[in-house]
Amino acid sequence: NAGVTQTPKFRVLKTGQSMTLLCAQDMNHEYMYWYRQDPGMGLRLIHYSVGEGTTAKGEVPDGYNVSRLKKQNFLLGLESAAPSQTSVYFCATQAGASTDTQYFGPGTRLTVL
Amino acid sequence: GESVGLHLPTLSVQEGDNSIINCAYSNSASDYFIWYKQESGKGPQFIIDIRSNMDKRQGQRVTVLLNKTVKHLSLQIAATQPGDSAVYFCAENSGGSNYKLTFGKGTLLTVNP
């Protein structure tokens, strides 16, 4: 039981390049989330999904796209990376009820030059 | 306690002392609260949670206190150990159909041996 995994762990991009971050979970959780964490800013929600085939915008969605084609996977895409997207990205999952805990992956550290 | 800004509030304690970390939450309608621990380079880790119908909840070496009157949450760590050194932050869920958490900025706890 791996819980929540994220790939890759580290990545360096040049401005304008694209990439996809993968979040995978084996807990059969309904809800999945993508956050970014920057110094002094705390965790900010980018996009989230309340079930397979659904996605919704969070607090800071601009410049990102997501897809939830399978229940266990939640993909975060950057179509044209910008230096402002340099951050640590965390995926989280939640079983389904509003009082359930969110469980986090280990993070992806992305640098955009 | 937590505050807005580039620098995290810090708490420095001696090994074996008790630690108290505070959090002021924003939404009086929030009905579920979580404390997370984040070690350097890792994802946030669930510590303990509490629902709004409770004032206190105890775990192993940790206690969470909730004061709804002043919208204040605290985390008490007994007999603090060097392994407790991390950033601690609270999260609130406003309940109902809202499955998004709002996170505090965090407090850096340093345990001196």
XYZ file of C-alpha atoms in Angstrom:
226
model
C 0.000 0.000 0.000
C 1.948 2.984 -1.294
C -0.657 5.638 -0.384
C -0.122 8.744 -2.495
C 2.805 8.829 -4.905
C 4.042 11.609 -7.169
C 6.305 11.537 -10.196
C 8.733 13.015 -10.876
C 10.340 14.082 -7.587
C 12.399 16.841 -9.187
C 12.332 18.598 -12.542
C 14.017 21.567 -14.165
C 12.295 23.193 -17.136
C 13.107 26.057 -19.430
C 10.547 28.822 -19.906
C 7.965 27.748 -22.453
C 8.463 24.016 -22.052
C 5.593 21.757 -21.070
C 5.354 18.883 -18.632
C 2.901 16.701 -16.756
C 3.024 15.787 -13.088
C 1.428 12.498 -12.116
C -0.307 11.725 -8.855
C -1.341 8.159 -8.146
C -3.245 6.750 -5.166
C -4.141 3.241 -4.125
C -6.587 4.153 -1.343
C -9.695 4.279 -3.541
C -10.285 7.891 -2.498
C -12.850 9.941 -4.389
C -11.320 13.392 -4.038
C -7.919 14.454 -5.306
C -6.165 17.791 -5.140
C -3.158 19.642 -6.517
C -1.494 22.301 -4.362
C 1.560 24.467 -4.734
C 3.658 25.530 -1.784
C 5.808 28.637 -1.853
C 7.806 30.232 0.984
C 5.569 32.389 3.140
C 2.470 31.514 1.115
C 1.391 28.235 2.614
C -0.464 25.646 0.548
C -2.580 27.028 -2.284
C -5.093 24.926 -4.167
C -4.588 24.796 -7.930
C -7.252 22.328 -9.104
C -9.198 19.515 -7.566
C -11.415 16.605 -8.527
C -14.393 15.117 -6.702
C -14.481 11.980 -8.813
C -13.359 10.249 -11.966
C -13.980 12.432 -14.993
C -14.523 15.622 -12.974
C -12.233 18.585 -12.323
C -12.658 22.039 -10.821
C -10.599 25.181 -10.367
C -9.052 26.066 -7.070
C -7.490 29.267 -5.804
C -4.633 29.601 -8.351
C -5.600 27.660 -11.533
C -4.080 29.930 -14.208
C -1.347 28.299 -16.277
C -2.326 24.771 -15.234
C -4.632 22.073 -16.556
C -5.695 18.795 -14.992
C -7.295 15.523 -15.931
C -8.844 12.672 -13.939
C -9.433 9.957 -16.512
C -8.979 7.201 -13.943
C -10.027 7.316 -10.318
C -6.555 6.513 -9.074
C -4.683 9.124 -11.132
C -4.755 12.910 -11.181
C -2.529 14.665 -13.704
C -1.340 18.269 -13.528
C -0.140 19.839 -16.772
C 1.878 22.936 -17.473
C 1.474 23.837 -21.147
C 4.017 26.660 -21.243
C 6.071 26.861 -18.074
C 6.945 30.252 -16.559
C 9.463 31.119 -13.815
C 6.511 32.047 -11.571
C 5.581 28.356 -11.580
C 8.772 27.441 -9.768
C 7.410 25.798 -6.657
C 6.894 22.567 -4.766
C 3.769 20.772 -5.907
C 1.809 18.466 -3.651
C -0.970 16.082 -4.480
C -3.502 15.115 -1.832
C -6.426 12.721 -1.612
C -9.524 12.555 0.558
C -11.877 9.622 0.981
C -15.053 11.518 0.225
C -16.859 13.056 3.172
C -16.399 16.689 4.139
C -14.908 15.697 7.472
C -12.320 13.325 6.141
C -8.626 14.024 6.258
C -6.533 14.895 3.246
C -3.445 12.755 2.782
C -0.480 14.194 0.948
C 2.111 12.846 -1.436
C 5.844 13.520 -1.034
C 5.893 16.460 -3.458
C 7.516 17.453 -6.750
C 10.087 20.231 -6.750
C 9.862 22.137 -10.036
C 12.272 24.825 -11.168
C 11.541 26.893 -14.269
C 14.526 28.780 -15.641
C 0.742 31.668 16.459
C 0.378 32.000 12.709
C 0.494 35.192 10.733
C 0.642 36.464 7.202
C 4.109 37.276 5.903
C 7.270 35.896 4.402
C 8.705 34.531 7.637
C 7.161 31.722 9.582
C 6.512 32.170 13.283
C 9.027 30.090 15.182
C 8.990 28.230 18.459
C 12.169 26.954 20.024
C 11.993 24.514 22.940
C 14.307 22.244 24.882
C 14.053 18.510 24.486
C 11.643 17.136 27.061
C 9.649 20.350 27.413
C 6.032 20.647 26.342
C 5.255 22.656 23.191
C 2.157 24.652 22.396
C 1.497 25.790 18.834
C -1.399 28.115 18.156
C -3.633 28.765 15.176
C -6.367 31.326 14.610
C -8.888 30.119 12.061
C -11.012 32.329 9.893
C -14.418 30.777 9.305
C -16.886 30.518 12.175
C -18.813 27.938 10.107
C -15.837 25.546 9.967
C -16.703 22.253 11.592
C -13.581 20.162 11.131
C -9.959 20.965 11.878
C -6.684 19.180 11.245
C -3.116 19.622 12.392
C -0.342 18.661 9.974
C 3.388 18.221 10.489
C 5.770 18.906 7.621
C 9.400 17.930 7.842
C 11.928 19.503 5.531
C 11.655 18.116 2.007
C 8.572 16.027 2.749
C 4.832 16.262 2.296
C 2.479 17.302 5.103
C 1.681 14.470 7.486
C -1.595 14.150 9.390
C -1.182 14.438 13.175
C -4.595 14.821 14.723
C -8.036 16.179 13.932
C -11.010 17.505 15.845
C -14.629 18.208 15.027
C -16.451 21.323 16.115
C -18.646 19.433 18.593
C -15.558 18.732 20.694
C -13.290 21.012 22.736
C -10.390 18.640 23.207
C -8.973 15.541 21.648
C -5.920 13.576 22.675
C -3.574 11.389 20.701
C -0.216 9.899 21.456
C 1.786 12.770 23.035
C -0.402 15.311 21.244
C -3.541 17.160 22.294
C -5.644 19.517 20.228
C -7.784 22.165 21.902
C -10.562 24.021 20.132
C -12.047 27.301 21.334
C -14.888 28.167 19.012
C -15.730 31.382 20.851
C -12.491 33.025 19.780
C -11.852 30.787 16.735
C -8.638 29.429 18.143
C -6.982 26.059 17.794
C -3.897 24.830 19.609
C -1.641 21.799 19.374
C 0.128 20.629 22.495
C 3.073 18.256 22.190
C 4.173 16.566 25.391
C 7.828 15.770 26.115
C 9.005 17.266 22.832
C 11.689 15.293 21.038
C 14.233 16.321 18.354
C 12.186 14.328 15.844
C 9.310 16.726 16.443
C 11.242 19.537 14.770
C 9.173 20.548 11.742
C 6.665 23.066 10.450
C 3.210 22.585 11.929
C 0.109 24.039 10.369
C -3.580 23.863 10.928
C -6.318 23.415 8.362
C -10.049 24.039 8.524
C -12.941 22.647 6.535
C -16.142 24.647 6.464
C -18.228 21.506 6.212
C -21.404 20.819 4.296
C -20.536 20.172 0.681
C -17.254 22.027 0.974
C -14.461 19.521 0.675
C -11.719 22.074 0.397
C -9.365 22.800 3.247
C -8.011 26.221 4.120
C -4.460 26.021 5.451
C -2.628 28.268 7.850
C 0.886 29.481 7.059
C 2.559 27.303 9.664
C 4.825 27.530 12.699
C 8.397 26.271 12.698
C 9.152 24.191 15.793
C 12.807 23.687 16.671
C 13.705 21.261 19.433
C 17.098 21.776 21.017
C 18.818 18.683 22.459
